[in-house]
Amino acid sequence: MQRMFPDKLRVNLNSNIYSGGKTYAGNLEYISNEGMEYILSSSIKVSKDFTPSQIIQLSFQTPLGSSIKLTCNVICFLRSEPEDKTLTMGMKVLNPPPQYIELIDTLKTGDIHKKWK
């Protein structure tokens, strides 16, 4: 992921993916202007539920409580050990809304870290 999104910022945000009429709960671990890394703990079948180039919807709340909804393109995914049941996905944000760009800018300046513990 580091090479794909070199300016990524570490976060820890609960989030949801919406795809194929289903909702998957997970966690955002890294975000950037270009994309994000999403950790999904589930027993989903990767090849069936997620495929590269698939368009998905993702939503999360910022540390200050506002809700952000994004349309993303799945770039890659990695399944951990079968007993762990964790899937890591890399996604590209398509047409990021202003509030997402503002969140990235705020995280880069460090202002949000004073309010977000």
Tab-separated table of N, CA, C and O in Angstrom:
chain	number	residue	atom	x	y	z
A	1	MET	N	0.811	-1.198	0.000
A	1	MET	CA	0.000	0.000	0.000
A	1	MET	C	0.855	1.262	0.000
A	1	MET	O	0.470	2.250	-0.557
A	2	GLN	N	1.997	1.220	0.667
A	2	GLN	CA	2.810	2.423	0.774
A	2	GLN	C	3.181	2.974	-0.593
A	2	GLN	O	3.141	4.168	-0.796
A	3	ARG	N	3.544	2.124	-1.543
A	3	ARG	CA	3.925	2.613	-2.866
A	3	ARG	C	2.720	3.153	-3.625
A	3	ARG	O	2.823	4.064	-4.406
A	4	MET	N	1.550	2.583	-3.372
A	4	MET	CA	0.360	2.997	-4.098
A	4	MET	C	-0.114	4.381	-3.650
A	4	MET	O	-0.495	5.203	-4.455
A	5	PHE	N	-0.096	4.646	-2.348
A	5	PHE	CA	-0.537	5.922	-1.798
A	5	PHE	C	0.548	6.452	-0.867
A	5	PHE	O	0.478	6.308	0.346
A	6	PRO	N	1.593	7.080	-1.411
A	6	PRO	CA	2.745	7.463	-0.594
A	6	PRO	C	2.454	8.502	0.482
A	6	PRO	O	3.174	8.570	1.462
A	7	ASP	N	1.403	9.293	0.325
A	7	ASP	CA	1.131	10.347	1.313
A	7	ASP	C	0.015	9.952	2.281
A	7	ASP	O	-0.646	10.788	2.855
A	8	LYS	N	-0.165	8.652	2.509
A	8	LYS	CA	-1.272	8.202	3.338
A	8	LYS	C	-1.081	8.595	4.804
A	8	LYS	O	0.034	8.740	5.291
A	9	LEU	N	-2.219	8.759	5.470
A	9	LEU	CA	-2.251	9.143	6.874
A	9	LEU	C	-2.910	8.026	7.671
A	9	LEU	O	-3.944	7.502	7.268
A	10	ARG	N	-2.334	7.687	8.801
A	10	ARG	CA	-2.904	6.616	9.636
A	10	ARG	C	-4.110	7.155	10.403
A	10	ARG	O	-4.037	8.212	11.011
A	11	VAL	N	-5.198	6.396	10.329
A	11	VAL	CA	-6.420	6.721	11.070
A	11	VAL	C	-6.958	5.427	11.672
A	11	VAL	O	-6.428	4.348	11.426
A	12	ASN	N	-7.998	5.542	12.433
A	12	ASN	CA	-8.678	4.378	12.989
A	12	ASN	C	-10.156	4.733	13.031
A	12	ASN	O	-10.646	5.236	14.030
A	13	LEU	N	-10.866	4.495	11.916
A	13	LEU	CA	-12.254	4.911	11.793
A	13	LEU	C	-13.152	3.724	11.453
A	13	LEU	O	-12.896	3.006	10.480
A	14	ASN	N	-14.176	3.505	12.265
A	14	ASN	CA	-15.170	2.492	11.928
A	14	ASN	C	-15.877	2.938	10.663
A	14	ASN	O	-16.160	4.124	10.487
A	15	SER	N	-16.162	1.990	9.783
A	15	SER	CA	-16.781	2.348	8.515
A	15	SER	C	-17.596	1.176	7.988
A	15	SER	O	-17.521	0.062	8.500
A	16	ASN	N	-18.373	1.452	6.953
A	16	ASN	CA	-19.190	0.438	6.310
A	16	ASN	C	-18.974	0.478	4.812
A	16	ASN	O	-18.857	1.559	4.226
A	17	ILE	N	-18.961	-0.712	4.204
A	17	ILE	CA	-18.946	-0.835	2.752
A	17	ILE	C	-20.311	-1.359	2.344
A	17	ILE	O	-20.860	-2.261	2.980
A	18	TYR	N	-20.843	-0.777	1.276
A	18	TYR	CA	-22.122	-1.217	0.714
A	18	TYR	C	-21.841	-1.727	-0.694
A	18	TYR	O	-21.326	-1.008	-1.530
A	19	SER	N	-22.189	-2.997	-0.913
A	19	SER	CA	-21.951	-3.605	-2.212
A	19	SER	C	-22.913	-4.771	-2.412
A	19	SER	O	-23.089	-5.593	-1.506
A	20	GLY	N	-23.526	-4.839	-3.576
A	20	GLY	CA	-24.403	-5.953	-3.897
A	20	GLY	C	-25.562	-6.119	-2.947
A	20	GLY	O	-25.965	-7.241	-2.655
A	21	GLY	N	-26.072	-5.011	-2.422
A	21	GLY	CA	-27.193	-5.077	-1.495
A	21	GLY	C	-26.814	-5.500	-0.085
A	21	GLY	O	-27.684	-5.687	0.764
A	22	LYS	N	-25.518	-5.657	0.190
A	22	LYS	CA	-25.052	-6.063	1.515
A	22	LYS	C	-24.236	-4.940	2.148
A	22	LYS	O	-23.667	-4.105	1.452
A	23	THR	N	-24.176	-4.955	3.471
A	23	THR	CA	-23.363	-4.007	4.233
A	23	THR	C	-22.290	-4.780	4.974
A	23	THR	O	-22.573	-5.795	5.611
A	24	TYR	N	-21.042	-4.309	4.869
A	24	TYR	CA	-19.916	-4.937	5.541
A	24	TYR	C	-19.282	-3.915	6.478
A	24	TYR	O	-18.864	-2.852	6.042
A	25	ALA	N	-19.211	-4.254	7.765
A	25	ALA	CA	-18.577	-3.373	8.742
A	25	ALA	C	-17.078	-3.622	8.740
A	25	ALA	O	-16.627	-4.760	8.595
A	26	GLY	N	-16.314	-2.559	8.883
A	26	GLY	CA	-14.864	-2.686	8.901
A	26	GLY	C	-14.222	-1.467	9.521
A	26	GLY	O	-14.863	-0.726	10.271
A	27	ASN	N	-12.971	-1.247	9.184
A	27	ASN	CA	-12.201	-0.174	9.781
A	27	ASN	C	-11.267	0.436	8.735
A	27	ASN	O	-10.576	-0.293	8.032
A	28	LEU	N	-11.263	1.756	8.648
A	28	LEU	CA	-10.280	2.447	7.811
A	28	LEU	C	-9.000	2.588	8.614
A	28	LEU	O	-9.034	3.072	9.745
A	29	GLU	N	-7.881	2.181	8.040
A	29	GLU	CA	-6.604	2.314	8.732
A	29	GLU	C	-5.737	3.418	8.152
A	29	GLU	O	-4.967	4.029	8.868
A	30	TYR	N	-5.842	3.649	6.839
A	30	TYR	CA	-5.068	4.701	6.176
A	30	TYR	C	-5.960	5.410	5.180
A	30	TYR	O	-6.774	4.777	4.514
A	31	ILE	N	-5.787	6.721	5.061
A	31	ILE	CA	-6.488	7.482	4.038
A	31	ILE	C	-5.508	8.447	3.386
A	31	ILE	O	-4.485	8.800	3.967
A	32	SER	N	-5.831	8.836	2.165
A	32	SER	CA	-5.025	9.822	1.446
A	32	SER	C	-5.920	10.496	0.423
A	32	SER	O	-7.063	10.098	0.225
A	33	ASN	N	-5.377	11.501	-0.254
A	33	ASN	CA	-6.146	12.162	-1.307
A	33	ASN	C	-6.533	11.185	-2.400
A	33	ASN	O	-7.597	11.292	-2.983
A	34	GLU	N	-5.656	10.229	-2.684
A	34	GLU	CA	-5.895	9.299	-3.792
A	34	GLU	C	-6.715	8.082	-3.405
A	34	GLU	O	-7.423	7.529	-4.222
A	35	GLY	N	-6.579	7.611	-2.198
A	35	GLY	CA	-7.255	6.373	-1.849
A	35	GLY	C	-7.164	6.056	-0.382
A	35	GLY	O	-6.847	6.905	0.436
A	36	MET	N	-7.468	4.799	-0.062
A	36	MET	CA	-7.498	4.398	1.328
A	36	MET	C	-7.234	2.912	1.453
A	36	MET	O	-7.366	2.155	0.504
A	37	GLU	N	-6.870	2.526	2.669
A	37	GLU	CA	-6.727	1.119	3.001
A	37	GLU	C	-7.816	0.796	3.997
A	37	GLU	O	-8.011	1.497	4.986
A	38	TYR	N	-8.529	-0.253	3.733
A	38	TYR	CA	-9.693	-0.630	4.526
A	38	TYR	C	-9.489	-2.034	5.042
A	38	TYR	O	-9.120	-2.934	4.287
A	39	ILE	N	-9.706	-2.235	6.338
A	39	ILE	CA	-9.580	-3.544	6.956
A	39	ILE	C	-10.982	-4.049	7.258
A	39	ILE	O	-11.763	-3.378	7.921
A	40	LEU	N	-11.286	-5.218	6.767
A	40	LEU	CA	-12.601	-5.811	6.943
A	40	LEU	C	-12.427	-7.150	7.637
A	40	LEU	O	-11.711	-8.018	7.142
A	41	SER	N	-13.019	-7.294	8.809
A	41	SER	CA	-12.967	-8.577	9.510
A	41	SER	C	-14.292	-9.270	9.292
A	41	SER	O	-15.322	-8.820	9.787
A	42	SER	N	-14.261	-10.327	8.540
A	42	SER	CA	-15.494	-11.003	8.171
A	42	SER	C	-15.174	-12.367	7.602
A	42	SER	O	-14.026	-12.694	7.350
A	43	SER	N	-16.200	-13.133	7.379
A	43	SER	CA	-16.002	-14.433	6.751
A	43	SER	C	-16.475	-14.410	5.305
A	43	SER	O	-16.890	-15.414	4.766
A	44	ILE	N	-16.426	-13.249	4.657
A	44	ILE	CA	-16.884	-13.130	3.271
A	44	ILE	C	-15.956	-13.891	2.331
A	44	ILE	O	-14.801	-14.133	2.655
A	45	LYS	N	-16.462	-14.240	1.199
A	45	LYS	CA	-15.669	-14.891	0.170
A	45	LYS	C	-15.171	-13.808	-0.781
A	45	LYS	O	-15.955	-13.182	-1.476
A	46	VAL	N	-13.863	-13.577	-0.796
A	46	VAL	CA	-13.281	-12.479	-1.557
A	46	VAL	C	-13.655	-12.539	-3.031
A	46	VAL	O	-14.137	-11.571	-3.600
A	47	SER	N	-13.438	-13.662	-3.662
A	47	SER	CA	-13.672	-13.728	-5.100
A	47	SER	C	-15.142	-13.539	-5.448
A	47	SER	O	-15.472	-13.125	-6.549
A	48	LYS	N	-16.024	-13.814	-4.527
A	48	LYS	CA	-17.454	-13.696	-4.789
A	48	LYS	C	-17.975	-12.295	-4.450
A	48	LYS	O	-18.740	-11.721	-5.207
A	49	ASP	N	-17.553	-11.758	-3.305
A	49	ASP	CA	-18.110	-10.496	-2.835
A	49	ASP	C	-17.337	-9.265	-3.288
A	49	ASP	O	-17.910	-8.198	-3.412
A	50	PHE	N	-16.035	-9.391	-3.515
A	50	PHE	CA	-15.221	-8.254	-3.937
A	50	PHE	C	-14.277	-8.691	-5.045
A	50	PHE	O	-13.662	-9.740	-4.968
A	51	THR	N	-14.161	-7.860	-6.059
A	51	THR	CA	-13.247	-8.137	-7.160
A	51	THR	C	-12.498	-6.850	-7.501
A	51	THR	O	-13.017	-5.749	-7.272
A	52	PRO	N	-11.280	-6.950	-8.028
A	52	PRO	CA	-10.577	-5.743	-8.461
A	52	PRO	C	-11.413	-4.986	-9.494
A	52	PRO	O	-12.120	-5.583	-10.298
A	53	SER	N	-11.345	-3.695	-9.434
A	53	SER	CA	-12.071	-2.753	-10.301
A	53	SER	C	-13.552	-2.631	-9.951
A	53	SER	O	-14.282	-1.909	-10.625
A	54	GLN	N	-13.999	-3.321	-8.922
A	54	GLN	CA	-15.390	-3.215	-8.495
A	54	GLN	C	-15.638	-1.845	-7.855
A	54	GLN	O	-14.803	-1.327	-7.129
A	55	ILE	N	-16.788	-1.261	-8.152
A	55	ILE	CA	-17.174	0.018	-7.542
A	55	ILE	C	-18.015	-0.289	-6.314
A	55	ILE	O	-18.972	-1.069	-6.372
A	56	ILE	N	-17.637	0.308	-5.188
A	56	ILE	CA	-18.363	0.109	-3.933
A	56	ILE	C	-18.658	1.479	-3.310
A	56	ILE	O	-18.058	2.488	-3.683
A	57	GLN	N	-19.557	1.496	-2.351
A	57	GLN	CA	-19.846	2.692	-1.567
A	57	GLN	C	-19.268	2.472	-0.176
A	57	GLN	O	-19.357	1.368	0.363
A	58	LEU	N	-18.687	3.508	0.396
A	58	LEU	CA	-18.102	3.421	1.723
A	58	LEU	C	-18.556	4.625	2.524
A	58	LEU	O	-18.604	5.741	1.982
A	59	SER	N	-18.900	4.428	3.781
A	59	SER	CA	-19.273	5.562	4.629
A	59	SER	C	-18.585	5.432	5.986
A	59	SER	O	-18.307	4.327	6.451
A	60	PHE	N	-18.302	6.582	6.580
A	60	PHE	CA	-17.691	6.616	7.909
A	60	PHE	C	-17.959	7.970	8.537
A	60	PHE	O	-18.348	8.924	7.863
A	61	GLN	N	-17.766	8.035	9.857
A	61	GLN	CA	-17.878	9.311	10.559
A	61	GLN	C	-16.484	9.826	10.842
A	61	GLN	O	-15.602	9.065	11.222
A	62	THR	N	-16.313	11.126	10.660
A	62	THR	CA	-15.025	11.748	10.963
A	62	THR	C	-14.861	11.787	12.479
A	62	THR	O	-15.826	11.618	13.220
A	63	PRO	N	-13.656	12.039	12.939
A	63	PRO	CA	-13.431	12.142	14.384
A	63	PRO	C	-14.273	13.244	15.033
A	63	PRO	O	-14.519	13.204	16.233
A	64	LEU	N	-14.726	14.213	14.245
A	64	LEU	CA	-15.538	15.296	14.789
A	64	LEU	C	-17.035	15.047	14.617
A	64	LEU	O	-17.848	15.902	14.922
A	65	GLY	N	-17.395	13.863	14.083
A	65	GLY	CA	-18.789	13.463	14.056
A	65	GLY	C	-19.553	13.642	12.760
A	65	GLY	O	-20.700	13.219	12.674
A	66	SER	N	-18.972	14.249	11.737
A	66	SER	CA	-19.705	14.386	10.484
A	66	SER	C	-19.570	13.091	9.668
A	66	SER	O	-18.602	12.358	9.791
A	67	SER	N	-20.577	12.817	8.861
A	67	SER	CA	-20.616	11.598	8.072
A	67	SER	C	-20.103	11.873	6.657
A	67	SER	O	-20.450	12.883	6.059
A	68	ILE	N	-19.272	10.963	6.144
A	68	ILE	CA	-18.749	11.079	4.787
A	68	ILE	C	-19.098	9.804	4.027
A	68	ILE	O	-18.880	8.698	4.524
A	69	LYS	N	-19.649	9.976	2.829
A	69	LYS	CA	-19.962	8.849	1.952
A	69	LYS	C	-19.110	8.973	0.696
A	69	LYS	O	-19.039	10.036	0.098
A	70	LEU	N	-18.470	7.874	0.328
A	70	LEU	CA	-17.559	7.870	-0.805
A	70	LEU	C	-17.905	6.762	-1.790
A	70	LEU	O	-18.373	5.692	-1.390
A	71	THR	N	-17.630	7.017	-3.047
A	71	THR	CA	-17.672	5.978	-4.067
A	71	THR	C	-16.220	5.603	-4.341
A	71	THR	O	-15.379	6.479	-4.572
A	72	CYS	N	-15.921	4.316	-4.273
A	72	CYS	CA	-14.542	3.860	-4.404
A	72	CYS	C	-14.432	2.723	-5.411
A	72	CYS	O	-15.378	1.975	-5.632
A	73	ASN	N	-13.251	2.602	-5.977
A	73	ASN	CA	-12.918	1.528	-6.893
A	73	ASN	C	-11.957	0.600	-6.156
A	73	ASN	O	-10.905	1.039	-5.702
A	74	VAL	N	-12.312	-0.676	-6.003
A	74	VAL	CA	-11.430	-1.638	-5.347
A	74	VAL	C	-10.212	-1.844	-6.248
A	74	VAL	O	-10.350	-2.177	-7.423
A	75	ILE	N	-9.038	-1.613	-5.714
A	75	ILE	CA	-7.801	-1.769	-6.473
A	75	ILE	C	-7.166	-3.125	-6.202
A	75	ILE	O	-6.720	-3.808	-7.103
A	76	CYS	N	-7.130	-3.503	-4.931
A	76	CYS	CA	-6.521	-4.772	-4.568
A	76	CYS	C	-7.095	-5.249	-3.248
A	76	CYS	O	-7.700	-4.480	-2.514
A	77	PHE	N	-6.902	-6.521	-2.960
A	77	PHE	CA	-7.276	-7.045	-1.663
A	77	PHE	C	-6.362	-8.192	-1.295
A	77	PHE	O	-5.774	-8.841	-2.158
A	78	LEU	N	-6.227	-8.401	0.001
A	78	LEU	CA	-5.357	-9.433	0.515
A	78	LEU	C	-6.067	-10.123	1.661
A	78	LEU	O	-6.486	-9.472	2.621
A	79	ARG	N	-6.231	-11.402	1.554
A	79	ARG	CA	-6.845	-12.198	2.623
A	79	ARG	C	-5.731	-12.664	3.545
A	79	ARG	O	-4.706	-13.155	3.082
A	80	SER	N	-5.927	-12.500	4.843
A	80	SER	CA	-4.941	-12.996	5.797
A	80	SER	C	-5.147	-14.498	5.993
A	80	SER	O	-5.876	-15.133	5.241
A	81	GLU	N	-4.544	-15.044	6.971
A	81	GLU	CA	-4.676	-16.476	7.258
A	81	GLU	C	-6.148	-16.858	7.385
A	81	GLU	O	-6.932	-16.078	7.927
A	82	PRO	N	-6.533	-18.020	6.901
A	82	PRO	CA	-7.952	-18.422	6.928
A	82	PRO	C	-8.598	-18.348	8.305
A	82	PRO	O	-9.741	-17.933	8.425
A	83	GLU	N	-7.873	-18.691	9.333
A	83	GLU	CA	-8.474	-18.647	10.672
A	83	GLU	C	-8.643	-17.219	11.190
A	83	GLU	O	-9.418	-16.969	12.091
A	84	ASP	N	-7.930	-16.264	10.610
A	84	ASP	CA	-8.030	-14.861	11.030
A	84	ASP	C	-9.276	-14.187	10.458
A	84	ASP	O	-9.849	-13.307	11.079
A	85	LYS	N	-9.694	-14.569	9.265
A	85	LYS	CA	-10.882	-14.040	8.595
A	85	LYS	C	-10.828	-12.518	8.411
A	85	LYS	O	-11.821	-11.828	8.550
A	86	THR	N	-9.651	-12.002	8.112
A	86	THR	CA	-9.493	-10.567	7.872
A	86	THR	C	-9.128	-10.335	6.410
A	86	THR	O	-8.311	-11.043	5.850
A	87	LEU	N	-9.749	-9.336	5.831
A	87	LEU	CA	-9.494	-8.948	4.455
A	87	LEU	C	-9.017	-7.500	4.460
A	87	LEU	O	-9.635	-6.640	5.084
A	88	THR	N	-7.899	-7.221	3.797
A	88	THR	CA	-7.404	-5.859	3.645
A	88	THR	C	-7.637	-5.451	2.207
A	88	THR	O	-7.235	-6.166	1.293
A	89	MET	N	-8.302	-4.310	2.011
A	89	MET	CA	-8.575	-3.828	0.655
A	89	MET	C	-7.966	-2.459	0.453
A	89	MET	O	-8.007	-1.613	1.344
A	90	GLY	N	-7.412	-2.251	-0.729
A	90	GLY	CA	-6.957	-0.939	-1.150
A	90	GLY	C	-7.976	-0.389	-2.125
A	90	GLY	O	-8.447	-1.105	-3.013
A	91	MET	N	-8.364	0.860	-1.958
A	91	MET	CA	-9.395	1.467	-2.795
A	91	MET	C	-8.963	2.831	-3.264
A	91	MET	O	-8.239	3.535	-2.565
A	92	LYS	N	-9.426	3.201	-4.424
A	92	LYS	CA	-9.228	4.549	-4.945
A	92	LYS	C	-10.555	5.285	-4.794
A	92	LYS	O	-11.604	4.778	-5.194
A	93	VAL	N	-10.495	6.479	-4.220
A	93	VAL	CA	-11.694	7.298	-4.050
A	93	VAL	C	-12.011	7.968	-5.381
A	93	VAL	O	-11.154	8.622	-5.974
A	94	LEU	N	-13.233	7.801	-5.846
A	94	LEU	CA	-13.670	8.413	-7.100
A	94	LEU	C	-14.404	9.715	-6.789
A	94	LEU	O	-15.324	9.723	-5.977
A	95	ASN	N	-13.984	10.793	-7.415
A	95	ASN	CA	-14.610	12.106	-7.217
A	95	ASN	C	-14.829	12.430	-5.741
A	95	ASN	O	-15.969	12.547	-5.288
A	96	PRO	N	-13.748	12.566	-4.969
A	96	PRO	CA	-13.903	12.803	-3.530
A	96	PRO	C	-14.681	14.086	-3.246
A	96	PRO	O	-14.418	15.118	-3.875
A	97	PRO	N	-15.633	14.029	-2.317
A	97	PRO	CA	-16.388	15.223	-1.965
A	97	PRO	C	-15.508	16.209	-1.184
A	97	PRO	O	-14.494	15.811	-0.596
A	98	PRO	N	-15.903	17.478	-1.152
A	98	PRO	CA	-15.102	18.493	-0.448
A	98	PRO	C	-14.830	18.143	1.012
A	98	PRO	O	-13.742	18.406	1.514
A	99	GLN	N	-15.794	17.525	1.702
A	99	GLN	CA	-15.577	17.222	3.120
A	99	GLN	C	-14.490	16.151	3.315
A	99	GLN	O	-13.794	16.151	4.319
A	100	TYR	N	-14.305	15.254	2.339
A	100	TYR	CA	-13.230	14.268	2.430
A	100	TYR	C	-11.879	14.957	2.242
A	100	TYR	O	-10.938	14.721	2.997
A	101	ILE	N	-11.793	15.821	1.259
A	101	ILE	CA	-10.550	16.569	1.018
A	101	ILE	C	-10.221	17.454	2.222
A	101	ILE	O	-9.068	17.543	2.641
A	102	GLU	N	-11.234	18.055	2.805
A	102	GLU	CA	-11.036	18.886	4.001
A	102	GLU	C	-10.518	18.040	5.162
A	102	GLU	O	-9.635	18.472	5.908
A	103	LEU	N	-11.039	16.819	5.330
A	103	LEU	CA	-10.560	15.923	6.385
A	103	LEU	C	-9.083	15.607	6.178
A	103	LEU	O	-8.294	15.671	7.123
A	104	ILE	N	-8.685	15.288	4.961
A	104	ILE	CA	-7.279	14.990	4.659
A	104	ILE	C	-6.404	16.196	4.997
A	104	ILE	O	-5.375	16.072	5.655
A	105	ASP	N	-6.825	17.385	4.557
A	105	ASP	CA	-6.049	18.599	4.824
A	105	ASP	C	-5.934	18.863	6.324
A	105	ASP	O	-4.879	19.240	6.818
A	106	THR	N	-7.019	18.632	7.052
A	106	THR	CA	-7.011	18.840	8.502
A	106	THR	C	-6.078	17.849	9.184
A	106	THR	O	-5.314	18.221	10.080
A	107	LEU	N	-6.108	16.593	8.751
A	107	LEU	CA	-5.211	15.595	9.325
A	107	LEU	C	-3.751	15.913	9.019
A	107	LEU	O	-2.883	15.718	9.868
A	108	LYS	N	-3.477	16.425	7.822
A	108	LYS	CA	-2.101	16.768	7.447
A	108	LYS	C	-1.547	17.895	8.306
A	108	LYS	O	-0.372	17.894	8.650
A	109	THR	N	-2.388	18.863	8.656
A	109	THR	CA	-1.919	19.989	9.464
A	109	THR	C	-1.830	19.638	10.939
A	109	THR	O	-1.191	20.342	11.704
A	110	GLY	N	-2.495	18.531	11.329
A	110	GLY	CA	-2.441	18.110	12.724
A	110	GLY	C	-3.468	18.762	13.611
A	110	GLY	O	-3.538	18.466	14.800
A	111	ASP	N	-4.302	19.666	13.080
A	111	ASP	CA	-5.290	20.359	13.905
A	111	ASP	C	-6.285	19.399	14.553
A	111	ASP	O	-6.698	19.597	15.682
A	112	ILE	N	-6.662	18.363	13.859
A	112	ILE	CA	-7.689	17.458	14.361
A	112	ILE	C	-7.171	16.607	15.515
A	112	ILE	O	-7.937	16.181	16.371
A	113	HIS	N	-5.862	16.382	15.578
A	113	HIS	CA	-5.314	15.536	16.620
A	113	HIS	C	-5.483	16.152	18.009
A	113	HIS	O	-5.504	15.438	19.001
A	114	LYS	N	-5.618	17.469	18.110
A	114	LYS	CA	-5.857	18.119	19.405
A	114	LYS	C	-7.240	17.782	19.922
A	114	LYS	O	-7.458	17.709	21.112
A	115	LYS	N	-8.202	17.545	18.995
A	115	LYS	CA	-9.570	17.265	19.373
A	115	LYS	C	-9.882	15.777	19.353
A	115	LYS	O	-10.856	15.334	19.920
A	116	TRP	N	-9.047	14.996	18.690
A	116	TRP	CA	-9.322	13.577	18.439
A	116	TRP	C	-8.352	12.728	19.244
A	116	TRP	O	-7.193	12.624	18.913
A	117	LYS	N	-8.812	12.112	20.264
A	117	LYS	CA	-7.955	11.256	21.109
A	117	LYS	C	-8.485	9.856	21.124
A	117	LYS	O	-9.631	9.605	21.164
